[in-house]
Amino acid sequence: MVMYMKEFCWLFSTIPEGVLTTVYFDGQGFGEVDPSFAGEFNLGASWRVFDTQGRYLDLGYNGSLFLPRLIDGWSRMPSVFGFNGDSIVTFFYFGGDLFGFVYQEPLLTYSDIPFYHSRSQQLPYTALFCIRLTQSNVAQPYLSVFGQFESYLRALQCPFITALCDDGGVRVFYVGLVDEPIKITAIGEGWSGFCEEHGFVDGDIICFKFNLLGASGFAYVYKVYE
């Protein structure tokens, strides 16, 4: 049920303190917040988002400055504010954890996504590698990789990669390299537990996205919904 409260609608006639643009993805249970926005304001654990009609939604905020996420309530955004599908959404920030829902448009291309976002794809500044999981590699403590993904990890010359997850979680994986008697490149240890924790199962497509500007050993890891 959509709730209405017009107590704060007058704020749309004022100048906002800030603007936040993010993306709503069907299937992604968490909203992503620009870290620079999170660092600029002293934000509380509960945000109230409302529009000019008085419709409103309360969102939980994890308070992280590294991977700031909107948690409780995020999946209800379309039903409350009347949109469908993957969308770019913009909020005005009025202070006091009050946000005005001011703009929504369908997401047409991944290059339109803000660069801070895990799903942003802006060549040549991002590298994306996707794997379809099998019953075998979900159950293994290590994930063996091949092709361009293998070449990328070897070129990094970094013994670890840091997986950044949709829920704001972080997991560091050792990168194992073997050349003899056969060439092996694997991510682990703890891969099977990671899959269980995040609900990754046989048949899922899992993507590793690296930003080539900055720390190249960090990868956003997420499931693609077909």
PDB file of C-alpha atoms in Angstrom:
ATOM      1  CA  MET A   1       0.000   0.000   0.000  1.00  0.00           C
ATOM      2  CA  VAL A   2       1.293   3.456  -0.963  1.00  0.00           C
ATOM      3  CA  MET A   3       1.453   5.881   1.957  1.00  0.00           C
ATOM      4  CA  TYR A   4       0.809   9.619   1.556  1.00  0.00           C
ATOM      5  CA  MET A   5       2.101  12.493   3.662  1.00  0.00           C
ATOM      6  CA  LYS A   6       2.288  16.053   2.295  1.00  0.00           C
ATOM      7  CA  GLU A   7       3.996  17.529   5.333  1.00  0.00           C
ATOM      8  CA  PHE A   8       7.301  18.003   3.525  1.00  0.00           C
ATOM      9  CA  CYS A   9       6.127  18.783  -0.028  1.00  0.00           C
ATOM     10  CA  TRP A  10       6.811  22.494   0.466  1.00  0.00           C
ATOM     11  CA  LEU A  11      10.540  21.672   0.435  1.00  0.00           C
ATOM     12  CA  PHE A  12      10.394  21.291  -3.360  1.00  0.00           C
ATOM     13  CA  SER A  13      10.084  25.087  -3.544  1.00  0.00           C
ATOM     14  CA  THR A  14      13.426  25.490  -1.735  1.00  0.00           C
ATOM     15  CA  ILE A  15      17.026  25.063  -2.883  1.00  0.00           C
ATOM     16  CA  PRO A  16      18.284  21.571  -1.993  1.00  0.00           C
ATOM     17  CA  GLU A  17      21.506  21.051  -0.109  1.00  0.00           C
ATOM     18  CA  GLY A  18      22.610  18.325  -2.519  1.00  0.00           C
ATOM     19  CA  VAL A  19      21.638  16.014  -5.382  1.00  0.00           C
ATOM     20  CA  LEU A  20      22.029  12.236  -5.533  1.00  0.00           C
ATOM     21  CA  THR A  21      21.665  10.243  -8.751  1.00  0.00           C
ATOM     22  CA  THR A  22      21.674   6.457  -8.628  1.00  0.00           C
ATOM     23  CA  VAL A  23      20.137   3.500 -10.463  1.00  0.00           C
ATOM     24  CA  TYR A  24      17.319   1.150  -9.569  1.00  0.00           C
ATOM     25  CA  PHE A  25      17.882  -2.366 -10.944  1.00  0.00           C
ATOM     26  CA  ASP A  26      15.253  -5.074 -10.880  1.00  0.00           C
ATOM     27  CA  GLY A  27      16.745  -7.874  -8.807  1.00  0.00           C
ATOM     28  CA  GLN A  28      19.334  -5.752  -7.002  1.00  0.00           C
ATOM     29  CA  GLY A  29      18.096  -5.592  -3.440  1.00  0.00           C
ATOM     30  CA  PHE A  30      20.270  -2.649  -2.438  1.00  0.00           C
ATOM     31  CA  GLY A  31      20.570   0.918  -3.678  1.00  0.00           C
ATOM     32  CA  GLU A  32      24.045   2.347  -4.234  1.00  0.00           C
ATOM     33  CA  VAL A  33      25.024   5.802  -2.967  1.00  0.00           C
ATOM     34  CA  ASP A  34      27.792   7.968  -4.389  1.00  0.00           C
ATOM     35  CA  PRO A  35      30.636   7.803  -1.825  1.00  0.00           C
ATOM     36  CA  SER A  36      31.399  11.494  -2.397  1.00  0.00           C
ATOM     37  CA  PHE A  37      27.788  12.348  -1.512  1.00  0.00           C
ATOM     38  CA  ALA A  38      27.946  10.112   1.570  1.00  0.00           C
ATOM     39  CA  GLY A  39      31.120  11.852   2.687  1.00  0.00           C
ATOM     40  CA  GLU A  40      29.724  15.348   2.186  1.00  0.00           C
ATOM     41  CA  PHE A  41      26.728  15.035   4.516  1.00  0.00           C
ATOM     42  CA  ASN A  42      26.159  13.670   7.997  1.00  0.00           C
ATOM     43  CA  LEU A  43      23.530  11.096   7.028  1.00  0.00           C
ATOM     44  CA  GLY A  44      21.456   9.057   9.448  1.00  0.00           C
ATOM     45  CA  ALA A  45      20.414   5.415   9.397  1.00  0.00           C
ATOM     46  CA  SER A  46      16.875   6.131   8.137  1.00  0.00           C
ATOM     47  CA  TRP A  47      16.027   8.289   5.115  1.00  0.00           C
ATOM     48  CA  ARG A  48      12.560   9.533   4.167  1.00  0.00           C
ATOM     49  CA  VAL A  49      12.013   9.853   0.407  1.00  0.00           C
ATOM     50  CA  PHE A  50       8.894  11.674  -0.834  1.00  0.00           C
ATOM     51  CA  ASP A  51       7.549  13.172  -4.040  1.00  0.00           C
ATOM     52  CA  THR A  52       5.381  16.162  -4.966  1.00  0.00           C
ATOM     53  CA  GLN A  53       2.225  14.042  -4.621  1.00  0.00           C
ATOM     54  CA  GLY A  54       3.043  13.238  -1.003  1.00  0.00           C
ATOM     55  CA  ARG A  55       3.917   9.606  -1.618  1.00  0.00           C
ATOM     56  CA  TYR A  56       6.777   8.553   0.631  1.00  0.00           C
ATOM     57  CA  LEU A  57       9.074   5.666   1.487  1.00  0.00           C
ATOM     58  CA  ASP A  58      11.485   5.146   4.384  1.00  0.00           C
ATOM     59  CA  LEU A  59      14.857   3.643   3.446  1.00  0.00           C
ATOM     60  CA  GLY A  60      17.533   2.146   5.675  1.00  0.00           C
ATOM     61  CA  TYR A  61      21.107   3.359   5.166  1.00  0.00           C
ATOM     62  CA  ASN A  62      24.175   1.339   6.155  1.00  0.00           C
ATOM     63  CA  GLY A  63      26.280   4.393   7.068  1.00  0.00           C
ATOM     64  CA  SER A  64      29.385   3.199   5.206  1.00  0.00           C
ATOM     65  CA  LEU A  65      31.653   5.735   3.524  1.00  0.00           C
ATOM     66  CA  PHE A  66      33.433   3.023   1.507  1.00  0.00           C
ATOM     67  CA  LEU A  67      30.409   1.121   0.108  1.00  0.00           C
ATOM     68  CA  PRO A  68      27.373   3.213   1.104  1.00  0.00           C
ATOM     69  CA  ARG A  69      24.140   1.311   0.496  1.00  0.00           C
ATOM     70  CA  LEU A  70      20.397   1.845   0.828  1.00  0.00           C
ATOM     71  CA  ILE A  71      19.045  -1.338   2.331  1.00  0.00           C
ATOM     72  CA  ASP A  72      15.617  -1.782   3.921  1.00  0.00           C
ATOM     73  CA  GLY A  73      12.833  -0.558   1.647  1.00  0.00           C
ATOM     74  CA  TRP A  74      14.812  -0.128  -1.580  1.00  0.00           C
ATOM     75  CA  SER A  75      12.974  -2.904  -3.459  1.00  0.00           C
ATOM     76  CA  ARG A  76       9.671  -1.029  -2.924  1.00  0.00           C
ATOM     77  CA  MET A  77      10.779   2.029  -4.927  1.00  0.00           C
ATOM     78  CA  PRO A  78       8.838   1.176  -8.143  1.00  0.00           C
ATOM     79  CA  SER A  79       5.583   0.317  -6.385  1.00  0.00           C
ATOM     80  CA  VAL A  80       5.635   3.506  -4.291  1.00  0.00           C
ATOM     81  CA  PHE A  81       6.733   5.997  -6.960  1.00  0.00           C
ATOM     82  CA  GLY A  82       5.080   4.391  -9.965  1.00  0.00           C
ATOM     83  CA  PHE A  83       7.778   3.232 -12.364  1.00  0.00           C
ATOM     84  CA  ASN A  84       8.876  -0.066 -13.872  1.00  0.00           C
ATOM     85  CA  GLY A  85      12.151  -1.663 -14.853  1.00  0.00           C
ATOM     86  CA  ASP A  86      15.766  -0.574 -14.569  1.00  0.00           C
ATOM     87  CA  SER A  87      15.798   3.199 -14.083  1.00  0.00           C
ATOM     88  CA  ILE A  88      18.034   6.159 -13.358  1.00  0.00           C
ATOM     89  CA  VAL A  89      16.618   8.008 -10.351  1.00  0.00           C
ATOM     90  CA  THR A  90      17.532  11.387  -8.879  1.00  0.00           C
ATOM     91  CA  PHE A  91      16.852  12.756  -5.400  1.00  0.00           C
ATOM     92  CA  PHE A  92      17.142  16.253  -3.946  1.00  0.00           C
ATOM     93  CA  TYR A  93      18.601  16.273  -0.442  1.00  0.00           C
ATOM     94  CA  PHE A  94      16.937  18.833   1.834  1.00  0.00           C
ATOM     95  CA  GLY A  95      18.846  18.010   5.014  1.00  0.00           C
ATOM     96  CA  GLY A  96      17.673  16.102   8.067  1.00  0.00           C
ATOM     97  CA  ASP A  97      17.640  12.815   6.089  1.00  0.00           C
ATOM     98  CA  LEU A  98      14.781  14.136   3.902  1.00  0.00           C
ATOM     99  CA  PHE A  99      15.010  13.382   0.175  1.00  0.00           C
ATOM    100  CA  GLY A 100      12.757  14.519  -2.643  1.00  0.00           C
ATOM    101  CA  PHE A 101      12.168  12.042  -5.467  1.00  0.00           C
ATOM    102  CA  VAL A 102      12.449  14.373  -8.455  1.00  0.00           C
ATOM    103  CA  TYR A 103      13.390  12.421 -11.576  1.00  0.00           C
ATOM    104  CA  GLN A 104      13.177   8.955 -13.098  1.00  0.00           C
ATOM    105  CA  GLU A 105      13.994   7.737 -16.591  1.00  0.00           C
ATOM    106  CA  PRO A 106      14.428   4.260 -18.089  1.00  0.00           C
ATOM    107  CA  LEU A 107      18.013   3.042 -18.206  1.00  0.00           C
ATOM    108  CA  LEU A 108      18.933   2.738 -21.894  1.00  0.00           C
ATOM    109  CA  THR A 109      22.667   2.057 -21.796  1.00  0.00           C
ATOM    110  CA  TYR A 110      25.157   1.095 -19.110  1.00  0.00           C
ATOM    111  CA  SER A 111      27.357   4.026 -20.114  1.00  0.00           C
ATOM    112  CA  ASP A 112      24.658   6.333 -18.656  1.00  0.00           C
ATOM    113  CA  ILE A 113      25.211   4.912 -15.167  1.00  0.00           C
ATOM    114  CA  PRO A 114      27.265   7.131 -12.803  1.00  0.00           C
ATOM    115  CA  PHE A 115      30.880   5.984 -12.705  1.00  0.00           C
ATOM    116  CA  TYR A 116      30.853   5.240  -8.961  1.00  0.00           C
ATOM    117  CA  HIS A 117      28.125   2.615  -9.450  1.00  0.00           C
ATOM    118  CA  SER A 118      29.012  -1.093  -9.578  1.00  0.00           C
ATOM    119  CA  ARG A 119      27.125  -1.579 -12.888  1.00  0.00           C
ATOM    120  CA  SER A 120      28.732   1.351 -14.713  1.00  0.00           C
ATOM    121  CA  GLN A 121      30.494   0.315 -17.917  1.00  0.00           C
ATOM    122  CA  GLN A 122      32.576   3.074 -19.451  1.00  0.00           C
ATOM    123  CA  LEU A 123      35.224   1.810 -21.846  1.00  0.00           C
ATOM    124  CA  PRO A 124      38.188   2.034 -21.718  1.00  0.00           C
ATOM    125  CA  TYR A 125      37.938   2.774 -17.991  1.00  0.00           C
ATOM    126  CA  THR A 126      36.254  -0.459 -16.886  1.00  0.00           C
ATOM    127  CA  ALA A 127      36.924  -4.160 -17.486  1.00  0.00           C
ATOM    128  CA  LEU A 128      34.086  -6.682 -17.173  1.00  0.00           C
ATOM    129  CA  PHE A 129      34.370 -10.473 -16.969  1.00  0.00           C
ATOM    130  CA  CYS A 130      31.334 -12.727 -16.580  1.00  0.00           C
ATOM    131  CA  ILE A 131      31.163 -16.432 -15.736  1.00  0.00           C
ATOM    132  CA  ARG A 132      28.246 -18.856 -15.789  1.00  0.00           C
ATOM    133  CA  LEU A 133      28.476 -20.905 -12.635  1.00  0.00           C
ATOM    134  CA  THR A 134      28.269 -24.680 -12.702  1.00  0.00           C
ATOM    135  CA  GLN A 135      27.468 -27.163  -9.969  1.00  0.00           C
ATOM    136  CA  SER A 136      31.148 -28.050  -9.895  1.00  0.00           C
ATOM    137  CA  ASN A 137      32.715 -24.597  -9.536  1.00  0.00           C
ATOM    138  CA  VAL A 138      30.122 -23.425  -6.987  1.00  0.00           C
ATOM    139  CA  ALA A 139      31.169 -26.288  -4.717  1.00  0.00           C
ATOM    140  CA  GLN A 140      34.925 -25.753  -5.067  1.00  0.00           C
ATOM    141  CA  PRO A 141      37.010 -23.705  -2.606  1.00  0.00           C
ATOM    142  CA  TYR A 142      38.667 -22.008  -5.602  1.00  0.00           C
ATOM    143  CA  LEU A 143      37.268 -20.533  -8.822  1.00  0.00           C
ATOM    144  CA  SER A 144      39.432 -21.323 -11.852  1.00  0.00           C
ATOM    145  CA  VAL A 145      39.325 -18.651 -14.567  1.00  0.00           C
ATOM    146  CA  PHE A 146      40.330 -18.736 -18.211  1.00  0.00           C
ATOM    147  CA  GLY A 147      40.682 -16.624 -21.332  1.00  0.00           C
ATOM    148  CA  GLN A 148      40.704 -12.840 -21.032  1.00  0.00           C
ATOM    149  CA  PHE A 149      39.851 -12.941 -17.320  1.00  0.00           C
ATOM    150  CA  GLU A 150      42.876 -15.139 -16.671  1.00  0.00           C
ATOM    151  CA  SER A 151      45.097 -12.840 -18.736  1.00  0.00           C
ATOM    152  CA  TYR A 152      43.840  -9.793 -16.840  1.00  0.00           C
ATOM    153  CA  LEU A 153      44.500 -11.297 -13.403  1.00  0.00           C
ATOM    154  CA  ARG A 154      47.977 -12.387 -14.410  1.00  0.00           C
ATOM    155  CA  ALA A 155      48.755  -8.943 -15.829  1.00  0.00           C
ATOM    156  CA  LEU A 156      47.683  -7.337 -12.537  1.00  0.00           C
ATOM    157  CA  GLN A 157      50.583  -9.030 -10.769  1.00  0.00           C
ATOM    158  CA  CYS A 158      48.631  -8.653  -7.542  1.00  0.00           C
ATOM    159  CA  PRO A 159      48.385 -11.592  -5.108  1.00  0.00           C
ATOM    160  CA  PHE A 160      44.879 -10.573  -3.986  1.00  0.00           C
ATOM    161  CA  ILE A 161      41.645  -9.175  -5.350  1.00  0.00           C
ATOM    162  CA  THR A 162      39.044  -7.501  -3.178  1.00  0.00           C
ATOM    163  CA  ALA A 163      35.429  -8.402  -4.000  1.00  0.00           C
ATOM    164  CA  LEU A 164      32.914  -5.585  -3.417  1.00  0.00           C
ATOM    165  CA  CYS A 165      29.366  -6.905  -3.038  1.00  0.00           C
ATOM    166  CA  ASP A 166      25.877  -5.497  -3.576  1.00  0.00           C
ATOM    167  CA  ASP A 167      25.066  -5.597   0.132  1.00  0.00           C
ATOM    168  CA  GLY A 168      28.156  -3.550   0.994  1.00  0.00           C
ATOM    169  CA  GLY A 169      30.152  -6.587   2.057  1.00  0.00           C
ATOM    170  CA  VAL A 170      33.853  -6.990   1.239  1.00  0.00           C
ATOM    171  CA  ARG A 171      35.803 -10.210   0.724  1.00  0.00           C
ATOM    172  CA  VAL A 172      39.524 -10.508  -0.034  1.00  0.00           C
ATOM    173  CA  PHE A 173      40.547 -13.463  -2.225  1.00  0.00           C
ATOM    174  CA  TYR A 174      44.007 -14.834  -2.844  1.00  0.00           C
ATOM    175  CA  VAL A 175      44.864 -15.170  -6.546  1.00  0.00           C
ATOM    176  CA  GLY A 176      46.667 -18.461  -7.168  1.00  0.00           C
ATOM    177  CA  LEU A 177      48.966 -18.786 -10.177  1.00  0.00           C
ATOM    178  CA  VAL A 178      50.502 -22.072 -11.335  1.00  0.00           C
ATOM    179  CA  ASP A 179      52.528 -22.529 -14.556  1.00  0.00           C
ATOM    180  CA  GLU A 180      53.816 -26.105 -14.322  1.00  0.00           C
ATOM    181  CA  PRO A 181      52.911 -28.809 -15.157  1.00  0.00           C
ATOM    182  CA  ILE A 182      49.779 -26.997 -16.424  1.00  0.00           C
ATOM    183  CA  LYS A 183      48.756 -23.365 -16.371  1.00  0.00           C
ATOM    184  CA  ILE A 184      46.174 -22.601 -13.655  1.00  0.00           C
ATOM    185  CA  THR A 185      44.762 -19.282 -12.463  1.00  0.00           C
ATOM    186  CA  ALA A 186      42.300 -19.450  -9.585  1.00  0.00           C
ATOM    187  CA  ILE A 187      40.480 -17.178  -7.133  1.00  0.00           C
ATOM    188  CA  GLY A 188      40.133 -18.455  -3.582  1.00  0.00           C
ATOM    189  CA  GLU A 189      40.304 -19.797  -0.896  1.00  0.00           C
ATOM    190  CA  GLY A 190      36.724 -19.524   0.370  1.00  0.00           C
ATOM    191  CA  TRP A 191      34.941 -19.318  -2.975  1.00  0.00           C
ATOM    192  CA  SER A 192      32.257 -21.913  -2.144  1.00  0.00           C
ATOM    193  CA  GLY A 193      31.403 -20.143   1.115  1.00  0.00           C
ATOM    194  CA  PHE A 194      31.220 -16.825  -0.734  1.00  0.00           C
ATOM    195  CA  CYS A 195      28.723 -18.318  -3.202  1.00  0.00           C
ATOM    196  CA  GLU A 196      26.603 -19.705  -0.379  1.00  0.00           C
ATOM    197  CA  GLU A 197      26.641 -16.390   1.500  1.00  0.00           C
ATOM    198  CA  HIS A 198      25.434 -14.418  -1.522  1.00  0.00           C
ATOM    199  CA  GLY A 199      23.047 -16.997  -2.957  1.00  0.00           C
ATOM    200  CA  PHE A 200      25.097 -17.739  -6.092  1.00  0.00           C
ATOM    201  CA  VAL A 201      24.054 -21.122  -7.512  1.00  0.00           C
ATOM    202  CA  ASP A 202      24.503 -23.402 -10.512  1.00  0.00           C
ATOM    203  CA  GLY A 203      23.408 -21.583 -13.677  1.00  0.00           C
ATOM    204  CA  ASP A 204      23.868 -18.039 -12.368  1.00  0.00           C
ATOM    205  CA  ILE A 205      25.928 -15.532 -14.337  1.00  0.00           C
ATOM    206  CA  ILE A 206      28.386 -13.761 -12.042  1.00  0.00           C
ATOM    207  CA  CYS A 207      30.287 -10.672 -13.165  1.00  0.00           C
ATOM    208  CA  PHE A 208      33.562  -9.207 -11.945  1.00  0.00           C
ATOM    209  CA  LYS A 209      33.879  -5.524 -12.828  1.00  0.00           C
ATOM    210  CA  PHE A 210      37.169  -3.688 -12.400  1.00  0.00           C
ATOM    211  CA  ASN A 211      37.642   0.075 -12.596  1.00  0.00           C
ATOM    212  CA  LEU A 212      40.880   0.758 -14.413  1.00  0.00           C
ATOM    213  CA  LEU A 213      41.214   4.185 -12.806  1.00  0.00           C
ATOM    214  CA  GLY A 214      42.534   3.839  -9.273  1.00  0.00           C
ATOM    215  CA  ALA A 215      43.046   0.596  -7.363  1.00  0.00           C
ATOM    216  CA  SER A 216      42.859  -2.113 -10.042  1.00  0.00           C
ATOM    217  CA  GLY A 217      42.711  -5.025  -7.577  1.00  0.00           C
ATOM    218  CA  PHE A 218      39.159  -4.141  -6.513  1.00  0.00           C
ATOM    219  CA  ALA A 219      36.267  -5.860  -8.296  1.00  0.00           C
ATOM    220  CA  TYR A 220      32.523  -5.370  -8.000  1.00  0.00           C
ATOM    221  CA  VAL A 221      31.051  -8.881  -7.947  1.00  0.00           C
ATOM    222  CA  TYR A 222      27.376  -9.311  -8.727  1.00  0.00           C
ATOM    223  CA  LYS A 223      24.770 -11.557 -10.287  1.00  0.00           C
ATOM    224  CA  VAL A 224      23.252 -10.747 -13.677  1.00  0.00           C
ATOM    225  CA  TYR A 225      19.513 -11.336 -13.949  1.00  0.00           C
ATOM    226  CA  GLU A 226      18.592 -12.700 -17.384  1.00  0.00           C
TER     227      GLU A 226
END
